[in-house]
Each structure stands twice: as C-alpha cells, then as structure tokens.
mmCIF file of C-alpha atoms in Angstrom:
data_model
loop_
_atom_site.group_PDB
_atom_site.id
_atom_site.type_symbol
_atom_site.label_atom_id
_atom_site.label_comp_id
_atom_site.label_asym_id
_atom_site.label_seq_id
_atom_site.Cartn_x
_atom_site.Cartn_y
_atom_site.Cartn_z
ATOM 1 C CA MET A 1 15.718 12.248 19.165
ATOM 2 C CA LEU A 2 13.772 9.559 21.065
ATOM 3 C CA LYS A 3 15.662 6.507 22.215
ATOM 4 C CA THR A 4 14.727 3.055 21.101
ATOM 5 C CA GLY A 5 11.823 1.822 23.143
ATOM 6 C CA GLN A 6 11.119 5.211 24.609
ATOM 7 C CA ILE A 7 7.425 6.049 24.976
ATOM 8 C CA ILE A 8 6.188 8.941 22.815
ATOM 9 C CA LYS A 9 4.400 11.446 24.980
ATOM 10 C CA VAL A 10 1.571 13.098 23.091
ATOM 11 C CA LEU A 11 -0.645 16.125 23.774
ATOM 12 C CA ILE A 12 -3.952 16.022 22.015
ATOM 13 C CA VAL A 13 -5.372 19.422 21.232
ATOM 14 C CA GLU A 14 -8.987 19.036 20.305
ATOM 15 C CA ASP A 15 -12.182 20.872 21.498
ATOM 16 C CA THR A 16 -14.810 18.146 20.837
ATOM 17 C CA LEU A 17 -15.342 15.155 23.112
ATOM 18 C CA VAL A 18 -15.953 12.908 20.093
ATOM 19 C CA GLY A 19 -12.592 14.025 18.506
ATOM 20 C CA GLN A 20 -10.771 13.579 21.793
ATOM 21 C CA GLY A 21 -12.176 10.115 22.249
ATOM 22 C CA LEU A 22 -11.212 9.123 18.720
ATOM 23 C CA LEU A 23 -7.661 10.317 18.764
ATOM 24 C CA LYS A 24 -6.973 9.036 22.304
ATOM 25 C CA GLY A 25 -8.406 5.566 21.335
ATOM 26 C CA LEU A 26 -6.159 5.396 18.235
ATOM 27 C CA LEU A 27 -3.115 6.048 20.286
ATOM 28 C CA ALA A 28 -4.165 3.625 23.036
ATOM 29 C CA ASP A 29 -3.946 0.825 20.458
ATOM 30 C CA ASP A 30 -0.189 1.323 20.073
ATOM 31 C CA PRO A 31 1.955 0.817 23.214
ATOM 32 C CA ALA A 32 4.542 3.191 21.775
ATOM 33 C CA PHE A 33 2.355 6.196 22.766
ATOM 34 C CA GLU A 34 1.283 7.829 26.007
ATOM 35 C CA VAL A 35 -1.342 10.535 25.964
ATOM 36 C CA VAL A 36 0.004 12.822 28.591
ATOM 37 C CA GLY A 37 -2.648 15.577 28.211
ATOM 38 C CA ILE A 38 -5.780 16.726 26.340
ATOM 39 C CA ALA A 39 -6.249 20.406 25.787
ATOM 40 C CA HIS A 40 -9.786 21.749 24.839
ATOM 41 C CA ASN A 41 -8.388 24.967 23.367
ATOM 42 C CA GLY A 42 -5.180 26.614 22.214
ATOM 43 C CA LYS A 43 -4.615 28.507 25.473
ATOM 44 C CA GLN A 44 -4.629 25.243 27.418
ATOM 45 C CA ALA A 45 -2.290 23.735 24.883
ATOM 46 C CA VAL A 46 0.301 26.565 25.260
ATOM 47 C CA GLU A 47 0.100 26.256 29.032
ATOM 48 C CA PHE A 48 0.443 22.458 29.000
ATOM 49 C CA VAL A 49 3.434 22.419 26.641
ATOM 50 C CA ALA A 50 5.294 25.076 28.789
ATOM 51 C CA ARG A 51 4.717 22.985 31.852
ATOM 52 C CA SER A 52 5.259 19.398 30.517
ATOM 53 C CA LEU A 53 7.113 19.462 27.146
ATOM 54 C CA PRO A 54 5.451 16.546 25.293
ATOM 55 C CA ASP A 55 7.319 14.851 22.466
ATOM 56 C CA VAL A 56 4.679 15.809 19.897
ATOM 57 C CA VAL A 57 1.439 17.718 19.729
ATOM 58 C CA SER A 58 -1.608 16.757 17.696
ATOM 59 C CA MET A 59 -3.101 20.201 16.965
ATOM 60 C CA ASP A 60 -6.747 21.046 16.105
ATOM 61 C CA ILE A 61 -7.492 24.173 14.162
ATOM 62 C CA TYR A 62 -10.721 25.872 15.090
ATOM 63 C CA MET A 63 -11.115 26.103 18.857
ATOM 64 C CA PRO A 64 -12.636 28.481 21.403
ATOM 65 C CA ILE A 65 -10.535 31.059 23.308
ATOM 66 C CA MET A 66 -7.411 30.455 21.179
ATOM 67 C CA ASP A 67 -7.212 28.741 17.726
ATOM 68 C CA GLY A 68 -4.469 26.423 16.421
ATOM 69 C CA VAL A 69 -2.626 29.246 14.537
ATOM 70 C CA GLU A 70 -2.060 31.363 17.553
ATOM 71 C CA ALA A 71 -1.347 28.392 19.774
ATOM 72 C CA THR A 72 1.293 27.074 17.414
ATOM 73 C CA ARG A 73 2.896 30.532 17.094
ATOM 74 C CA LEU A 74 3.265 30.833 20.886
ATOM 75 C CA ILE A 75 4.503 27.355 21.357
ATOM 76 C CA MET A 76 7.136 27.629 18.682
ATOM 77 C CA GLN A 77 8.307 30.965 20.033
ATOM 78 C CA ASN A 78 8.630 30.025 23.654
ATOM 79 C CA THR A 79 8.759 26.181 24.137
ATOM 80 C CA PRO A 80 9.205 24.636 20.662
ATOM 81 C CA VAL A 81 8.027 21.041 20.209
ATOM 82 C CA PRO A 82 7.001 19.149 17.060
ATOM 83 C CA ILE A 83 3.444 20.004 16.076
ATOM 84 C CA VAL A 84 1.219 18.026 13.654
ATOM 85 C CA ILE A 85 -1.930 19.689 12.302
ATOM 86 C CA VAL A 86 -5.004 17.497 12.184
ATOM 87 C CA SER A 87 -7.416 18.967 9.610
ATOM 88 C CA SER A 88 -10.774 18.171 8.039
ATOM 89 C CA PHE A 89 -9.773 17.857 4.432
ATOM 90 C CA TYR A 90 -13.374 18.392 3.247
ATOM 91 C CA ASN A 91 -13.566 21.789 4.965
ATOM 92 C CA THR A 92 -12.101 24.448 2.596
ATOM 93 C CA SER A 93 -11.748 27.162 5.168
ATOM 94 C CA GLU A 94 -10.012 24.725 7.496
ATOM 95 C CA ILE A 95 -7.517 23.666 4.834
ATOM 96 C CA LYS A 96 -6.666 27.419 4.211
ATOM 97 C CA MET A 97 -6.122 27.913 7.890
ATOM 98 C CA SER A 98 -3.955 24.771 8.081
ATOM 99 C CA PHE A 99 -1.306 26.426 5.960
ATOM 100 C CA SER A 100 -1.316 29.454 8.240
ATOM 101 C CA ILE A 101 -0.314 27.030 11.057
ATOM 102 C CA LEU A 102 2.466 25.675 8.858
ATOM 103 C CA GLU A 103 3.640 29.350 8.539
ATOM 104 C CA ALA A 104 3.646 29.484 12.380
ATOM 105 C CA GLY A 105 5.952 26.550 12.600
ATOM 106 C CA ALA A 106 3.997 23.221 12.490
ATOM 107 C CA LEU A 107 5.731 20.466 10.677
ATOM 108 C CA THR A 108 3.032 18.916 8.594
ATOM 109 C CA ILE A 109 -0.681 18.562 7.884
ATOM 110 C CA LEU A 110 -2.593 15.321 8.484
ATOM 111 C CA PRO A 111 -6.169 14.529 7.613
ATOM 112 C CA ARG A 112 -8.423 13.799 10.558
ATOM 113 C CA PRO A 113 -8.673 10.027 10.859
ATOM 114 C CA PHE A 114 -12.041 8.352 10.240
ATOM 115 C CA GLY A 115 -13.872 6.628 13.011
ATOM 116 C CA PRO A 116 -14.464 2.911 13.482
ATOM 117 C CA GLY A 117 -16.695 1.349 10.895
ATOM 118 C CA HIS A 118 -15.489 3.613 8.079
ATOM 119 C CA PRO A 119 -13.777 1.687 5.189
ATOM 120 C CA GLN A 120 -10.704 3.873 5.531
ATOM 121 C CA TYR A 121 -10.495 3.676 9.356
ATOM 122 C CA THR A 122 -7.479 1.301 9.616
ATOM 123 C CA GLN A 123 -5.556 3.184 6.948
ATOM 124 C CA THR A 124 -6.092 6.641 8.387
ATOM 125 C CA ALA A 125 -5.451 5.377 11.968
ATOM 126 C CA ARG A 126 -2.140 3.952 10.847
ATOM 127 C CA ASN A 127 -1.191 7.119 8.912
ATOM 128 C CA TYR A 128 -1.984 9.161 12.083
ATOM 129 C CA ARG A 129 0.128 7.043 14.386
ATOM 130 C CA ASN A 130 3.011 6.808 11.895
ATOM 131 C CA THR A 131 3.135 10.551 11.314
ATOM 132 C CA LEU A 132 3.167 11.297 15.047
ATOM 133 C CA LYS A 133 6.017 8.800 15.481
ATOM 134 C CA MET A 134 8.115 10.303 12.685
ATOM 135 C CA MET A 135 7.550 13.868 13.675
ATOM 136 C CA SER A 136 8.215 13.222 17.385
ATOM 137 C CA THR A 137 11.862 12.651 16.474
ATOM 138 C CA VAL A 138 12.335 16.053 14.674
ATOM 139 C CA LYS A 139 14.483 18.520 16.569
ATOM 140 C CA VAL A 140 12.651 21.918 16.240
ATOM 141 C CA GLN A 141 13.969 25.342 17.029
ATOM 142 C CA ALA A 142 12.326 28.406 18.379
ATOM 143 C CA ARG A 143 10.619 30.717 15.838
ATOM 144 C CA ARG A 144 11.225 34.184 17.221
ATOM 145 C CA ALA A 145 10.170 37.459 15.751
ATOM 146 C CA GLY A 146 12.676 39.502 13.822
ATOM 147 C CA ALA A 147 15.058 38.825 10.919
ATOM 148 C CA SER A 148 17.850 36.314 11.435
ATOM 149 C CA ALA A 149 21.408 36.997 10.185
ATOM 150 C CA PRO A 150 21.957 35.790 6.531
ATOM 151 C CA LEU A 151 23.199 32.296 6.128
ATOM 152 C CA SER A 152 26.104 31.869 3.724
ATOM 153 C CA ALA A 153 26.853 29.044 1.304
ATOM 154 C CA ARG A 154 29.455 26.524 2.402
ATOM 155 C CA GLY A 155 31.344 23.459 1.295
ATOM 156 C CA LEU A 156 32.168 24.708 -2.149
ATOM 157 C CA PRO A 157 34.903 26.720 -3.812
ATOM 158 C CA ASP A 158 33.866 30.150 -5.107
ATOM 159 C CA THR A 159 35.063 29.100 -8.567
ATOM 160 C CA GLU A 160 32.403 26.312 -8.742
ATOM 161 C CA ARG A 161 29.696 28.538 -7.249
ATOM 162 C CA SER A 162 30.225 31.218 -9.922
ATOM 163 C CA ARG A 163 30.383 28.997 -13.018
ATOM 164 C CA SER A 164 27.882 29.701 -15.740
ATOM 165 C CA VAL A 165 24.737 27.589 -15.646
ATOM 166 C CA ASN A 166 22.574 27.160 -18.777
ATOM 167 C CA ALA A 167 19.562 25.785 -16.948
ATOM 168 C CA LYS A 168 16.381 25.208 -18.868
ATOM 169 C CA ILE A 169 14.328 23.837 -15.953
ATOM 170 C CA ILE A 170 14.305 24.264 -12.132
ATOM 171 C CA ALA A 171 13.184 21.231 -10.178
ATOM 172 C CA ILE A 172 12.388 21.406 -6.444
ATOM 173 C CA GLY A 173 11.698 18.523 -4.003
ATOM 174 C CA ALA A 174 10.552 18.954 -0.401
ATOM 175 C CA SER A 175 8.767 17.206 2.484
ATOM 176 C CA ALA A 176 8.129 18.288 6.107
ATOM 177 C CA GLY A 177 9.074 21.908 6.533
ATOM 178 C CA GLY A 178 9.145 22.297 2.769
ATOM 179 C CA PRO A 179 6.030 24.454 2.383
ATOM 180 C CA GLN A 180 7.599 27.247 4.302
ATOM 181 C CA ALA A 181 10.755 27.215 2.357
ATOM 182 C CA ILE A 182 8.989 26.993 -0.981
ATOM 183 C CA GLN A 183 6.844 29.924 0.032
ATOM 184 C CA VAL A 184 9.966 32.016 0.760
ATOM 185 C CA ILE A 185 11.464 31.149 -2.572
ATOM 186 C CA LEU A 186 8.373 31.806 -4.730
ATOM 187 C CA ASN A 187 7.589 35.046 -2.844
ATOM 188 C CA GLN A 188 10.957 36.528 -3.760
ATOM 189 C CA LEU A 189 11.572 35.364 -7.231
ATOM 190 C CA PRO A 190 10.973 38.010 -9.969
ATOM 191 C CA GLN A 191 8.410 37.408 -12.598
ATOM 192 C CA ASP A 192 10.887 37.361 -15.456
ATOM 193 C CA ILE A 193 12.535 34.051 -14.490
ATOM 194 C CA PRO A 194 13.192 32.605 -17.979
ATOM 195 C CA VAL A 195 12.490 28.917 -17.159
ATOM 196 C CA PRO A 196 9.618 26.863 -15.702
ATOM 197 C CA ILE A 197 9.738 25.489 -12.184
ATOM 198 C CA MET A 198 8.530 21.966 -11.258
ATOM 199 C CA ILE A 199 7.860 21.143 -7.588
ATOM 200 C CA VAL A 200 7.178 17.876 -5.733
ATOM 201 C CA GLN A 201 6.103 18.464 -2.168
ATOM 202 C CA HIS A 202 5.200 15.573 0.080
ATOM 203 C CA ILE A 203 1.677 16.440 1.178
ATOM 204 C CA ASP A 204 -1.534 14.445 1.591
ATOM 205 C CA ALA A 205 -3.451 14.129 -1.650
ATOM 206 C CA HIS A 206 -6.465 15.869 -0.149
ATOM 207 C CA PHE A 207 -4.387 19.060 0.450
ATOM 208 C CA ALA A 208 -2.715 19.388 -2.873
ATOM 209 C CA GLU A 209 -5.118 21.878 -4.386
ATOM 210 C CA GLY A 210 -5.309 23.839 -1.157
ATOM 211 C CA TYR A 211 -1.559 24.098 -1.050
ATOM 212 C CA VAL A 212 -1.409 25.472 -4.600
ATOM 213 C CA ASP A 213 -4.002 28.060 -3.600
ATOM 214 C CA TRP A 214 -1.959 28.981 -0.553
ATOM 215 C CA LEU A 215 1.114 29.430 -2.616
ATOM 216 C CA ASN A 216 -0.679 31.573 -5.221
ATOM 217 C CA ALA A 217 -1.727 33.964 -2.446
ATOM 218 C CA THR A 218 1.913 34.994 -1.781
ATOM 219 C CA SER A 219 3.900 33.882 -4.871
ATOM 220 C CA ASN A 220 5.212 36.391 -7.442
ATOM 221 C CA LEU A 221 4.841 33.641 -10.035
ATOM 222 C CA PRO A 222 1.664 31.814 -11.148
ATOM 223 C CA VAL A 223 1.335 28.396 -9.574
ATOM 224 C CA HIS A 224 -0.623 25.627 -11.209
ATOM 225 C CA ILE A 225 -1.822 22.061 -10.572
ATOM 226 C CA ALA A 226 -0.064 20.271 -13.396
ATOM 227 C CA SER A 227 -1.934 18.694 -16.256
ATOM 228 C CA ASP A 228 -0.614 15.785 -18.354
ATOM 229 C CA ARG A 229 0.975 16.856 -21.690
ATOM 230 C CA LYS A 230 0.780 20.510 -20.630
ATOM 231 C CA VAL A 231 3.428 22.652 -22.265
ATOM 232 C CA MET A 232 5.229 24.589 -19.444
ATOM 233 C CA LEU A 233 5.691 28.357 -19.601
ATOM 234 C CA PRO A 234 8.681 30.234 -18.410
ATOM 235 C CA GLY A 235 8.155 31.853 -14.984
ATOM 236 C CA HIS A 236 5.314 29.450 -14.213
ATOM 237 C CA VAL A 237 5.238 26.938 -11.332
ATOM 238 C CA TYR A 238 3.841 23.372 -11.583
ATOM 239 C CA LEU A 239 2.943 20.933 -8.843
ATOM 240 C CA PRO A 240 1.219 17.470 -9.459
ATOM 241 C CA PRO A 241 -2.346 16.762 -8.380
ATOM 242 C CA GLY A 242 -2.712 14.470 -5.419
ATOM 243 C CA ASP A 243 -1.377 10.955 -5.698
ATOM 244 C CA PHE A 244 0.428 11.485 -9.048
ATOM 245 C CA HIS A 245 4.128 11.436 -9.881
ATOM 246 C CA LEU A 246 5.378 14.577 -11.678
ATOM 247 C CA GLY A 247 7.675 14.029 -14.717
ATOM 248 C CA LEU A 248 8.250 14.898 -18.376
ATOM 249 C CA HIS A 249 7.234 13.462 -21.725
ATOM 250 C CA GLN A 250 9.902 15.549 -23.467
ATOM 251 C CA ASP A 251 11.565 18.920 -23.182
ATOM 252 C CA GLY A 252 8.921 21.402 -21.685
ATOM 253 C CA VAL A 253 6.000 18.866 -21.647
ATOM 254 C CA ILE A 254 4.647 17.651 -18.358
ATOM 255 C CA ALA A 255 3.951 13.937 -17.657
ATOM 256 C CA LEU A 256 1.748 12.787 -14.778
ATOM 257 C CA SER A 257 2.168 9.126 -13.737
ATOM 258 C CA LYS A 258 0.491 6.578 -11.574
ATOM 259 C CA ASN A 259 3.662 4.421 -11.505
ATOM 260 C CA PRO A 260 4.045 2.686 -8.149
ATOM 261 C CA PRO A 261 5.037 4.797 -5.078
ATOM 262 C CA GLU A 262 8.712 5.059 -4.347
ATOM 263 C CA LYS A 263 9.581 4.538 -0.744
ATOM 264 C CA SER A 264 5.853 4.667 -0.128
ATOM 265 C CA LEU A 265 5.657 8.124 -1.756
ATOM 266 C CA ARG A 266 3.667 9.336 -4.688
ATOM 267 C CA PRO A 267 4.580 11.945 -5.762
ATOM 268 C CA ALA A 268 8.213 11.186 -5.164
ATOM 269 C CA VAL A 269 11.081 13.659 -5.546
ATOM 270 C CA SER A 270 13.244 10.708 -6.865
ATOM 271 C CA PHE A 271 10.802 10.254 -9.824
ATOM 272 C CA LEU A 272 10.969 13.962 -10.760
ATOM 273 C CA PHE A 273 14.763 14.177 -10.429
ATOM 274 C CA ARG A 274 15.310 11.104 -12.650
ATOM 275 C CA GLN A 275 13.080 12.456 -15.390
ATOM 276 C CA VAL A 276 14.696 15.889 -15.233
ATOM 277 C CA ASN A 277 18.104 14.255 -15.498
ATOM 278 C CA THR A 278 16.900 12.206 -18.549
ATOM 279 C CA VAL A 279 15.410 15.044 -20.458
ATOM 280 C CA TYR A 280 17.672 18.037 -19.330
ATOM 281 C CA GLY A 281 20.776 16.552 -17.810
ATOM 282 C CA LYS A 282 23.377 19.270 -17.082
ATOM 283 C CA ASN A 283 20.931 21.900 -18.328
ATOM 284 C CA SER A 284 18.993 21.809 -15.081
ATOM 285 C CA MET A 285 18.973 23.268 -11.568
ATOM 286 C CA CYS A 286 17.619 20.887 -8.961
ATOM 287 C CA ILE A 287 17.027 21.806 -5.369
ATOM 288 C CA LEU A 288 16.307 19.634 -2.346
ATOM 289 C CA LEU A 289 14.656 21.363 0.595
ATOM 290 C CA SER A 290 13.575 20.451 4.141
ATOM 291 C CA GLY A 291 12.135 17.028 4.613
ATOM 292 C CA MET A 292 12.338 13.755 6.604
ATOM 293 C CA GLY A 293 13.816 10.693 5.043
ATOM 294 C CA THR A 294 16.049 10.345 1.891
ATOM 295 C CA ASP A 295 13.769 10.914 -1.091
ATOM 296 C CA GLY A 296 15.678 12.556 -3.934
ATOM 297 C CA ALA A 297 19.092 12.527 -2.265
ATOM 298 C CA ILE A 298 20.646 9.737 -4.440
ATOM 299 C CA GLU A 299 19.093 11.345 -7.572
ATOM 300 C CA LEU A 300 20.539 14.734 -6.665
ATOM 301 C CA LYS A 301 24.027 13.087 -6.531
ATOM 302 C CA ILE A 302 23.490 11.562 -10.000
ATOM 303 C CA LEU A 303 22.387 15.026 -11.279
ATOM 304 C CA ARG A 304 25.526 16.597 -9.906
ATOM 305 C CA ASP A 305 27.674 13.913 -11.498
ATOM 306 C CA THR A 306 25.900 14.653 -14.798
ATOM 307 C CA GLY A 307 26.851 18.355 -14.514
ATOM 308 C CA ALA A 308 23.633 19.884 -13.309
ATOM 309 C CA CYS A 309 23.501 22.667 -10.716
ATOM 310 C CA THR A 310 22.410 20.962 -7.442
ATOM 311 C CA ILE A 311 21.458 22.745 -4.208
ATOM 312 C CA ALA A 312 20.606 21.377 -0.724
ATOM 313 C CA GLN A 313 19.020 23.471 1.911
ATOM 314 C CA ASN A 314 21.343 24.129 4.808
ATOM 315 C CA GLU A 315 20.758 22.767 8.295
ATOM 316 C CA GLN A 316 20.353 26.176 9.925
ATOM 317 C CA SER A 317 17.318 27.079 7.881
ATOM 318 C CA ALA A 318 15.700 23.622 7.459
ATOM 319 C CA LEU A 319 12.929 22.530 9.832
ATOM 320 C CA VAL A 320 13.826 19.006 9.011
ATOM 321 C CA HIS A 321 17.282 18.365 7.541
ATOM 322 C CA GLY A 322 16.831 14.686 6.656
ATOM 323 C CA MET A 323 16.522 14.828 2.820
ATOM 324 C CA PRO A 324 18.973 17.722 2.182
ATOM 325 C CA GLY A 325 21.309 16.324 4.855
ATOM 326 C CA GLU A 326 21.495 12.974 3.165
ATOM 327 C CA ALA A 327 22.171 14.608 -0.281
ATOM 328 C CA ILE A 328 25.011 16.559 1.325
ATOM 329 C CA ARG A 329 26.408 13.449 2.933
ATOM 330 C CA LEU A 330 26.404 11.618 -0.471
ATOM 331 C CA GLY A 331 28.224 14.586 -2.120
ATOM 332 C CA GLY A 332 25.125 15.447 -4.131
ATOM 333 C CA ALA A 333 24.985 19.185 -3.433
ATOM 334 C CA SER A 334 27.163 21.596 -5.432
ATOM 335 C CA MET A 335 25.857 24.280 -3.112
ATOM 336 C CA VAL A 336 24.384 24.317 0.479
ATOM 337 C CA LEU A 337 22.164 27.408 0.910
ATOM 338 C CA SER A 338 19.312 28.937 2.750
ATOM 339 C CA PRO A 339 16.000 29.697 0.963
ATOM 340 C CA ASP A 340 16.951 33.373 0.622
ATOM 341 C CA GLU A 341 20.323 32.362 -0.812
ATOM 342 C CA ILE A 342 18.612 29.943 -3.223
ATOM 343 C CA VAL A 343 16.592 32.882 -4.600
ATOM 344 C CA HIS A 344 19.821 34.825 -5.172
ATOM 345 C CA GLU A 345 21.409 31.827 -6.926
ATOM 346 C CA ILE A 346 18.406 31.405 -9.234
ATOM 347 C CA ILE A 347 18.462 35.076 -10.108
ATOM 348 C CA ARG A 348 22.245 34.985 -10.728
ATOM 349 C CA MET A 349 21.848 31.898 -12.906
ATOM 350 C CA SER A 350 19.050 33.642 -14.913
ATOM 351 C CA ASN A 351 21.223 36.758 -15.408
ATOM 352 C CA ILE A 352 24.188 34.865 -16.640
ATOM 353 C CA LYS A 353 22.511 33.173 -19.590
ATOM 354 C CA ASN A 354 18.804 33.036 -20.288
ATOM 355 C CA ALA A 355 17.684 29.485 -21.196
#
C-alpha cells in the first residue's frame, strides 16, 4: 500500500502518440502522479515492469508486436502489479477483448477518457485519475499456471455450515476482481439450480452489456440484462443495465431504480442486499465477492442477523479483499469461502431443500 504523500508511479501502455499525449497530460495535472514510462506495445510493457515495477499500469488493448491480453498475462505471472484496462467503450470487439484481459489478471476496465473540449472531458479525466489512485494501492499476487490447492472454509463451526437453508433467491455483489470470481461460479453451477440469481457488479455503465455477453459465453446458466417488472426464472441470472440500481418489487419480480447513487455507486450492492432482506429475509443466500471499498458489508451483517445465509470471499482467492474483508470484520459472513467452495455450498443448499 502507498504511504500518505507518496508519488504514484504510472506506466502508460498506449501505441498511438495522440493517446500517449492525452493520458500523460491528464496525469501531469495531478501532482500525486509521476509517469515513469510509456510503452508503445505489450512487449515493451512487460520489459519495463520487470525492470522498474511501477505502482500501476494503464493498459491499452490492441497494439503491435504484443497485445494487452498477452502483456497482462506475462506481467501477472512474473512481476505482478495493478493493471487498469483503458478501453474504447464504443468498439464492440475491444470491449470483448477487455474481459479477456480481466481473465489474465487486470483489476478493472476503464473507458478511454475524452480529450479537451469534449463535454465529458473533466468527468472522464477525474475518473481516470481516481481509478489509477485506488487501484495503485491494491496488493496483487502472481497468477501462475496450474491449479492451486483447494481453499477451505474458516471461522465457523461445522454445525452452522451444515444447517438447512431454504433460500428462494441468491444475491451476489462484487467490484474490482469480481468478474473473475463470478465467471468461476457461473461456469460451475449446474443448470438445475432451483432459484434465480441476482448480481450487482461495479462496472462502468458502457460495459454492462458487454459484461453480460462475456458471462454468457462461459456460463452454464442463461445471463440477462434485467428488465423492470420482469418475473425471474429459476436457474437464470440477472444483472442491471448500466447506471441502474437492481432491486425487487415483490417476490420474484425485478425492480430497476434510478434512486441516488450510494457511496457514489449505481448500481450499489447495498441497495440490492437491503431489498433482498425486505422481500426474502432469512430465505436468501447473499454473497459478497472481491472488491475495493465497503459496499454491501453492513447490509450483509444485517442479513446474517436476520437469519439469511451470508458468504464472503476469502482473502486467499480475492484479487481485492476490501468489501468481503469489511463484511468479515463486521461479523456479517456466516461462511468465508473461495469461489469454488461457494459453488459447492450453493449446490449443497439446493440439494437440501428446493425453494
């Protein structure tokens, strides 16, 4: 973690001179940053990171010699540092490739900032700088090939883990590092899961549809952009469209809301968890995955106090343990599990008693 007042050393990976100039200029406006290098392709980025270990990398996608996917994979295997993808949200193929970079170990996707003179220049410039600041503090681990040893549940007596759960809904919240965990879970769940799944993932509104397409490519379950007043089906997964809160009108009926952001977030995990608690209470399973900040942590504690089954992702498997870590600290997690173990727990719950 960076110390107070410490300069954030940034490597910009961008193959165009115009893009390099824009990003370098945005960071020059904030004394918290120092651009310590500019790489024109992924090969140069890999070599620079190995030599100089910047605090954070701003990663382009399509580049000559080596693209952002392969560069990220090599960096995360050999000299891991926080990587932020900078993507053109209007380019469909680039959005698809962005999620491949997440699979390789990047922390989050960011829209390419607009240039001076654009109405959204100030907003996107601020978002770019703030994201780099937040992600520069994340402690990342090497992503080496090969299966890791299974991670066991902890912090809970076996008697509580094995209690019967009559869940009628599964609700999942996640932020940075969440797409990878969610992909693991949805890829392993069987198609006969007897309840619907609602997911709030912090992601820029422009990428919401691309994220759902990416999940559908590997999920065993159908994944949908949620529609207001849609009746949910068992074994189906629902995520909100960009910049909408996800909630419930009543049992099984989706509500989309433009209520104010919570902690500057819309959608917010806190909003979803509160609504699930109101409608389903103890008849719910709520899961908090990798993410920076505290969104959903207090609400997970309230759900546990209500009698719901509450799960937080464990530190060993989470790219960013902020949100689940805060839930654990508050006593909000009845179980602390890896994504693989969460799959087993969902299946176990379903086999005990179909909702």
